[in-house]
């Protein structure tokens, strides 16, 4: 069994304060970070690497497309990585699923990151596709799944409900810290989530304290931190 700290964070392409983003991540001392809206354009590769170094982490999964990345602590060994583009919709952003299979202090886990659409139909369809990809990954690697990301929907929505038919909603199981993740300046909605397979024990999940005031400076979402025990 390994205790794992995971952070999910939409960083809005580092358009706000990249130093504040790094401070928020470092404050949580995470083993795994699932990032949405990482830089995709000018000097994107360099900016991602700089962010990972500033956080004391390394890039474990992700491609240029769709703005997803999974970062891992230096002592987390990467077993495999995958990246899946989800079916496109005309006029909408392309969506994807980034997967890093990690060994954290002797426990293997599948860390998956996604950013779902604002539109109801594509979002629900993409959840079906994500579940299929994760079923295959679970069979292939023999490890439990942790899925984190920006759902763009609140609990009770069709996509969120479909996810909770298959996974535990970490905040609902063990709320600790803040609940609302958007917006950072005036939080009114819980649209970011960490979901886990049933065998993962959830100790705590929520928006961490922000004594330094970095949440508002860093980006338009608040971070979501989860403390988990992985068999």
mmCIF file of C-alpha atoms in Angstrom:
data_model
loop_
_atom_site.group_PDB
_atom_site.id
_atom_site.type_symbol
_atom_site.label_atom_id
_atom_site.label_comp_id
_atom_site.label_asym_id
_atom_site.label_seq_id
_atom_site.Cartn_x
_atom_site.Cartn_y
_atom_site.Cartn_z
ATOM 1 C CA UNK A 1 0.000 0.000 0.000
ATOM 2 C CA UNK A 2 1.263 3.484 -0.847
ATOM 3 C CA UNK A 3 -0.017 6.885 0.215
ATOM 4 C CA UNK A 4 -0.304 9.070 -2.897
ATOM 5 C CA UNK A 5 -0.970 12.792 -3.092
ATOM 6 C CA UNK A 6 -2.562 13.845 -6.380
ATOM 7 C CA UNK A 7 -3.378 17.332 -7.622
ATOM 8 C CA UNK A 8 -5.691 18.262 -10.502
ATOM 9 C CA UNK A 9 -5.316 21.784 -11.884
ATOM 10 C CA UNK A 10 -6.491 23.789 -14.896
ATOM 11 C CA UNK A 11 -3.708 26.336 -15.450
ATOM 12 C CA UNK A 12 -5.204 28.312 -18.366
ATOM 13 C CA UNK A 13 -2.117 27.994 -20.593
ATOM 14 C CA UNK A 14 -0.036 29.893 -18.005
ATOM 15 C CA UNK A 15 -1.633 33.128 -19.176
ATOM 16 C CA UNK A 16 -1.794 34.494 -15.635
ATOM 17 C CA UNK A 17 1.096 33.969 -13.187
ATOM 18 C CA UNK A 18 3.278 30.925 -13.904
ATOM 19 C CA UNK A 19 5.280 31.446 -10.705
ATOM 20 C CA UNK A 20 2.060 31.349 -8.675
ATOM 21 C CA UNK A 21 1.049 28.112 -10.431
ATOM 22 C CA UNK A 22 4.369 26.543 -9.425
ATOM 23 C CA UNK A 23 3.985 27.747 -5.846
ATOM 24 C CA UNK A 24 0.484 26.260 -5.616
ATOM 25 C CA UNK A 25 1.724 22.912 -6.911
ATOM 26 C CA UNK A 26 4.796 22.818 -4.659
ATOM 27 C CA UNK A 27 2.699 23.686 -1.600
ATOM 28 C CA UNK A 28 0.776 20.453 -2.028
ATOM 29 C CA UNK A 29 3.927 18.301 -2.294
ATOM 30 C CA UNK A 30 2.139 16.021 -4.790
ATOM 31 C CA UNK A 31 3.325 12.696 -6.162
ATOM 32 C CA UNK A 32 1.187 13.152 -9.279
ATOM 33 C CA UNK A 33 -0.263 16.260 -10.953
ATOM 34 C CA UNK A 34 -2.917 16.145 -13.687
ATOM 35 C CA UNK A 35 -2.836 19.430 -15.597
ATOM 36 C CA UNK A 36 -5.365 20.834 -18.041
ATOM 37 C CA UNK A 37 -4.785 23.730 -20.450
ATOM 38 C CA UNK A 38 -1.013 23.462 -20.469
ATOM 39 C CA UNK A 39 0.682 25.594 -23.173
ATOM 40 C CA UNK A 40 0.129 24.367 -26.748
ATOM 41 C CA UNK A 41 1.530 27.144 -28.917
ATOM 42 C CA UNK A 42 4.555 29.455 -28.712
ATOM 43 C CA UNK A 43 7.531 27.623 -27.139
ATOM 44 C CA UNK A 44 5.076 25.102 -25.715
ATOM 45 C CA UNK A 45 7.632 22.364 -25.049
ATOM 46 C CA UNK A 46 10.041 24.696 -23.269
ATOM 47 C CA UNK A 47 7.280 26.260 -21.165
ATOM 48 C CA UNK A 48 6.025 22.852 -20.041
ATOM 49 C CA UNK A 49 9.515 21.732 -19.067
ATOM 50 C CA UNK A 50 10.150 24.955 -17.168
ATOM 51 C CA UNK A 51 6.915 24.521 -15.254
ATOM 52 C CA UNK A 52 7.731 20.916 -14.357
ATOM 53 C CA UNK A 53 11.187 21.941 -13.107
ATOM 54 C CA UNK A 54 9.739 24.836 -11.112
ATOM 55 C CA UNK A 55 7.346 22.386 -9.455
ATOM 56 C CA UNK A 56 10.119 19.894 -8.695
ATOM 57 C CA UNK A 57 8.445 17.326 -10.954
ATOM 58 C CA UNK A 58 8.945 15.705 -14.351
ATOM 59 C CA UNK A 59 6.644 15.219 -17.318
ATOM 60 C CA UNK A 60 5.245 11.680 -17.292
ATOM 61 C CA UNK A 61 2.621 11.922 -20.071
ATOM 62 C CA UNK A 62 1.055 14.340 -22.522
ATOM 63 C CA UNK A 63 1.416 15.670 -26.042
ATOM 64 C CA UNK A 64 1.070 19.057 -27.634
ATOM 65 C CA UNK A 65 -2.537 18.431 -28.670
ATOM 66 C CA UNK A 66 -5.397 19.272 -26.328
ATOM 67 C CA UNK A 67 -3.347 20.817 -23.520
ATOM 68 C CA UNK A 68 -3.058 17.845 -21.155
ATOM 69 C CA UNK A 69 -0.073 16.737 -19.081
ATOM 70 C CA UNK A 70 0.628 14.393 -16.205
ATOM 71 C CA UNK A 71 3.563 15.324 -13.983
ATOM 72 C CA UNK A 72 5.164 12.976 -11.477
ATOM 73 C CA UNK A 73 7.575 13.238 -8.568
ATOM 74 C CA UNK A 74 11.186 12.210 -9.267
ATOM 75 C CA UNK A 75 10.809 9.013 -7.222
ATOM 76 C CA UNK A 76 7.725 7.868 -9.167
ATOM 77 C CA UNK A 77 8.797 5.455 -11.879
ATOM 78 C CA UNK A 78 6.996 5.601 -15.207
ATOM 79 C CA UNK A 79 5.950 2.187 -16.463
ATOM 80 C CA UNK A 80 4.098 3.355 -19.585
ATOM 81 C CA UNK A 81 2.232 6.283 -21.083
ATOM 82 C CA UNK A 82 -0.635 6.667 -23.533
ATOM 83 C CA UNK A 83 -2.418 9.523 -25.266
ATOM 84 C CA UNK A 84 -5.816 9.152 -26.899
ATOM 85 C CA UNK A 85 -7.566 11.744 -29.025
ATOM 86 C CA UNK A 86 -11.327 11.603 -28.560
ATOM 87 C CA UNK A 87 -13.738 11.872 -31.468
ATOM 88 C CA UNK A 88 -13.874 15.404 -32.904
ATOM 89 C CA UNK A 89 -16.789 17.787 -33.218
ATOM 90 C CA UNK A 90 -16.899 20.508 -35.842
ATOM 91 C CA UNK A 91 -16.284 23.937 -34.328
ATOM 92 C CA UNK A 92 -15.329 22.607 -30.878
ATOM 93 C CA UNK A 93 -11.954 22.116 -29.210
ATOM 94 C CA UNK A 94 -10.429 18.672 -29.704
ATOM 95 C CA UNK A 95 -10.530 16.619 -26.524
ATOM 96 C CA UNK A 96 -8.219 13.860 -25.314
ATOM 97 C CA UNK A 97 -7.137 11.534 -22.523
ATOM 98 C CA UNK A 98 -3.545 11.450 -21.218
ATOM 99 C CA UNK A 99 -2.448 8.401 -19.229
ATOM 100 C CA UNK A 100 0.676 7.789 -17.156
ATOM 101 C CA UNK A 101 1.184 4.367 -15.599
ATOM 102 C CA UNK A 102 3.321 5.002 -12.525
ATOM 103 C CA UNK A 103 5.057 3.054 -9.788
ATOM 104 C CA UNK A 104 4.840 5.091 -6.589
ATOM 105 C CA UNK A 105 6.738 3.529 -3.695
ATOM 106 C CA UNK A 106 5.932 0.018 -4.851
ATOM 107 C CA UNK A 107 2.295 0.564 -5.832
ATOM 108 C CA UNK A 108 1.294 0.782 -9.477
ATOM 109 C CA UNK A 109 -1.447 3.177 -10.567
ATOM 110 C CA UNK A 110 -2.954 4.541 -13.756
ATOM 111 C CA UNK A 111 -3.081 8.346 -13.572
ATOM 112 C CA UNK A 112 -5.440 9.649 -16.254
ATOM 113 C CA UNK A 113 -6.103 13.289 -17.098
ATOM 114 C CA UNK A 114 -8.832 14.837 -19.232
ATOM 115 C CA UNK A 115 -10.658 18.097 -19.938
ATOM 116 C CA UNK A 116 -14.243 17.609 -21.070
ATOM 117 C CA UNK A 117 -16.263 19.816 -23.377
ATOM 118 C CA UNK A 118 -18.650 22.626 -22.506
ATOM 119 C CA UNK A 119 -21.305 21.082 -24.782
ATOM 120 C CA UNK A 120 -23.501 18.377 -23.237
ATOM 121 C CA UNK A 121 -23.602 15.924 -26.149
ATOM 122 C CA UNK A 122 -19.877 15.744 -26.909
ATOM 123 C CA UNK A 123 -19.059 15.667 -23.198
ATOM 124 C CA UNK A 124 -21.265 12.627 -22.585
ATOM 125 C CA UNK A 125 -19.958 10.827 -25.679
ATOM 126 C CA UNK A 126 -16.379 11.466 -24.629
ATOM 127 C CA UNK A 127 -17.035 10.008 -21.178
ATOM 128 C CA UNK A 128 -18.077 6.764 -22.868
ATOM 129 C CA UNK A 129 -14.851 6.799 -24.897
ATOM 130 C CA UNK A 130 -12.740 7.552 -21.812
ATOM 131 C CA UNK A 131 -14.314 4.672 -19.898
ATOM 132 C CA UNK A 132 -13.482 2.298 -22.754
ATOM 133 C CA UNK A 133 -9.844 3.475 -22.885
ATOM 134 C CA UNK A 134 -9.499 3.112 -19.130
ATOM 135 C CA UNK A 135 -11.024 -0.380 -19.145
ATOM 136 C CA UNK A 136 -8.364 -1.434 -21.642
ATOM 137 C CA UNK A 137 -5.599 0.238 -19.625
ATOM 138 C CA UNK A 138 -6.759 -1.445 -16.424
ATOM 139 C CA UNK A 139 -6.618 -4.849 -18.130
ATOM 140 C CA UNK A 140 -3.281 -4.117 -19.791
ATOM 141 C CA UNK A 141 -1.396 -2.834 -16.753
ATOM 142 C CA UNK A 142 -3.191 -4.548 -13.868
ATOM 143 C CA UNK A 143 -3.473 -1.367 -11.841
ATOM 144 C CA UNK A 144 -6.251 0.814 -10.414
ATOM 145 C CA UNK A 145 -7.343 3.969 -12.222
ATOM 146 C CA UNK A 146 -7.338 7.516 -10.901
ATOM 147 C CA UNK A 147 -9.035 9.932 -13.321
ATOM 148 C CA UNK A 148 -8.725 13.665 -12.723
ATOM 149 C CA UNK A 149 -9.633 16.747 -14.669
ATOM 150 C CA UNK A 150 -11.923 19.601 -15.576
ATOM 151 C CA UNK A 151 -15.359 18.048 -16.127
ATOM 152 C CA UNK A 152 -17.066 21.322 -17.179
ATOM 153 C CA UNK A 153 -20.153 20.014 -15.425
ATOM 154 C CA UNK A 154 -21.351 19.889 -11.832
ATOM 155 C CA UNK A 155 -22.348 16.804 -9.797
ATOM 156 C CA UNK A 156 -25.724 15.477 -10.876
ATOM 157 C CA UNK A 157 -25.126 16.157 -14.570
ATOM 158 C CA UNK A 158 -25.365 13.247 -16.996
ATOM 159 C CA UNK A 159 -21.628 12.980 -17.619
ATOM 160 C CA UNK A 160 -20.732 13.309 -13.945
ATOM 161 C CA UNK A 161 -23.345 10.709 -13.025
ATOM 162 C CA UNK A 162 -22.006 8.285 -15.637
ATOM 163 C CA UNK A 163 -18.523 8.663 -14.172
ATOM 164 C CA UNK A 164 -19.770 7.987 -10.656
ATOM 165 C CA UNK A 165 -21.433 4.794 -11.850
ATOM 166 C CA UNK A 166 -17.899 3.498 -12.435
ATOM 167 C CA UNK A 167 -15.738 5.480 -10.008
ATOM 168 C CA UNK A 168 -15.715 7.026 -6.564
ATOM 169 C CA UNK A 169 -16.041 10.806 -6.495
ATOM 170 C CA UNK A 170 -13.153 11.589 -4.146
ATOM 171 C CA UNK A 171 -14.600 14.822 -2.736
ATOM 172 C CA UNK A 172 -17.966 13.217 -2.063
ATOM 173 C CA UNK A 173 -16.289 10.320 -0.243
ATOM 174 C CA UNK A 174 -13.865 12.303 1.944
ATOM 175 C CA UNK A 175 -14.418 16.070 1.737
ATOM 176 C CA UNK A 176 -11.585 18.098 3.234
ATOM 177 C CA UNK A 177 -10.879 21.708 2.369
ATOM 178 C CA UNK A 178 -12.908 23.729 -0.087
ATOM 179 C CA UNK A 179 -15.550 22.283 -2.403
ATOM 180 C CA UNK A 180 -15.926 24.853 -5.196
ATOM 181 C CA UNK A 181 -13.268 25.044 -7.904
ATOM 182 C CA UNK A 182 -14.486 27.677 -10.379
ATOM 183 C CA UNK A 183 -13.859 30.481 -10.636
ATOM 184 C CA UNK A 184 -10.732 31.059 -8.581
ATOM 185 C CA UNK A 185 -11.728 34.632 -7.820
ATOM 186 C CA UNK A 186 -15.390 33.924 -7.058
ATOM 187 C CA UNK A 187 -15.859 30.164 -6.626
ATOM 188 C CA UNK A 188 -19.447 29.075 -7.177
ATOM 189 C CA UNK A 189 -19.201 25.722 -8.987
ATOM 190 C CA UNK A 190 -17.568 22.319 -8.470
ATOM 191 C CA UNK A 191 -16.545 21.383 -11.989
ATOM 192 C CA UNK A 192 -13.129 19.814 -11.327
ATOM 193 C CA UNK A 193 -12.913 16.295 -9.931
ATOM 194 C CA UNK A 194 -10.807 13.325 -8.914
ATOM 195 C CA UNK A 195 -12.404 9.929 -9.537
ATOM 196 C CA UNK A 196 -10.913 6.612 -8.411
ATOM 197 C CA UNK A 197 -11.491 2.904 -8.741
ATOM 198 C CA UNK A 198 -13.205 1.364 -5.691
ATOM 199 C CA UNK A 199 -10.033 -0.322 -4.393
ATOM 200 C CA UNK A 200 -8.310 3.040 -3.951
ATOM 201 C CA UNK A 201 -8.909 4.364 -0.432
ATOM 202 C CA UNK A 202 -9.679 8.083 -0.303
ATOM 203 C CA UNK A 203 -8.449 9.859 2.815
ATOM 204 C CA UNK A 204 -9.224 13.455 1.847
ATOM 205 C CA UNK A 205 -10.097 15.566 -1.184
ATOM 206 C CA UNK A 206 -10.792 19.244 -1.662
ATOM 207 C CA UNK A 207 -9.400 22.655 -2.527
ATOM 208 C CA UNK A 208 -6.341 23.235 -0.326
ATOM 209 C CA UNK A 209 -5.895 26.305 1.846
ATOM 210 C CA UNK A 210 -4.475 29.393 0.146
ATOM 211 C CA UNK A 211 -2.685 31.335 2.858
ATOM 212 C CA UNK A 212 -0.462 33.074 0.298
ATOM 213 C CA UNK A 213 -3.353 34.162 -1.969
ATOM 214 C CA UNK A 214 -1.826 32.397 -4.971
ATOM 215 C CA UNK A 215 -5.037 30.719 -6.180
ATOM 216 C CA UNK A 216 -6.391 33.958 -7.601
ATOM 217 C CA UNK A 217 -3.062 34.990 -9.133
ATOM 218 C CA UNK A 218 -2.281 31.637 -10.727
ATOM 219 C CA UNK A 219 -5.252 30.840 -12.987
ATOM 220 C CA UNK A 220 -9.058 30.898 -13.165
ATOM 221 C CA UNK A 221 -9.567 27.482 -11.511
ATOM 222 C CA UNK A 222 -8.746 26.435 -7.976
ATOM 223 C CA UNK A 223 -6.620 23.317 -7.534
ATOM 224 C CA UNK A 224 -8.121 20.071 -6.281
ATOM 225 C CA UNK A 225 -5.946 17.900 -4.038
ATOM 226 C CA UNK A 226 -6.595 14.280 -3.078
ATOM 227 C CA UNK A 227 -4.883 12.060 -0.535
ATOM 228 C CA UNK A 228 -5.205 8.429 -1.585
ATOM 229 C CA UNK A 229 -3.987 4.998 -0.583
ATOM 230 C CA UNK A 230 -3.230 2.750 -3.547
ATOM 231 C CA UNK A 231 -3.014 -1.035 -3.053
#
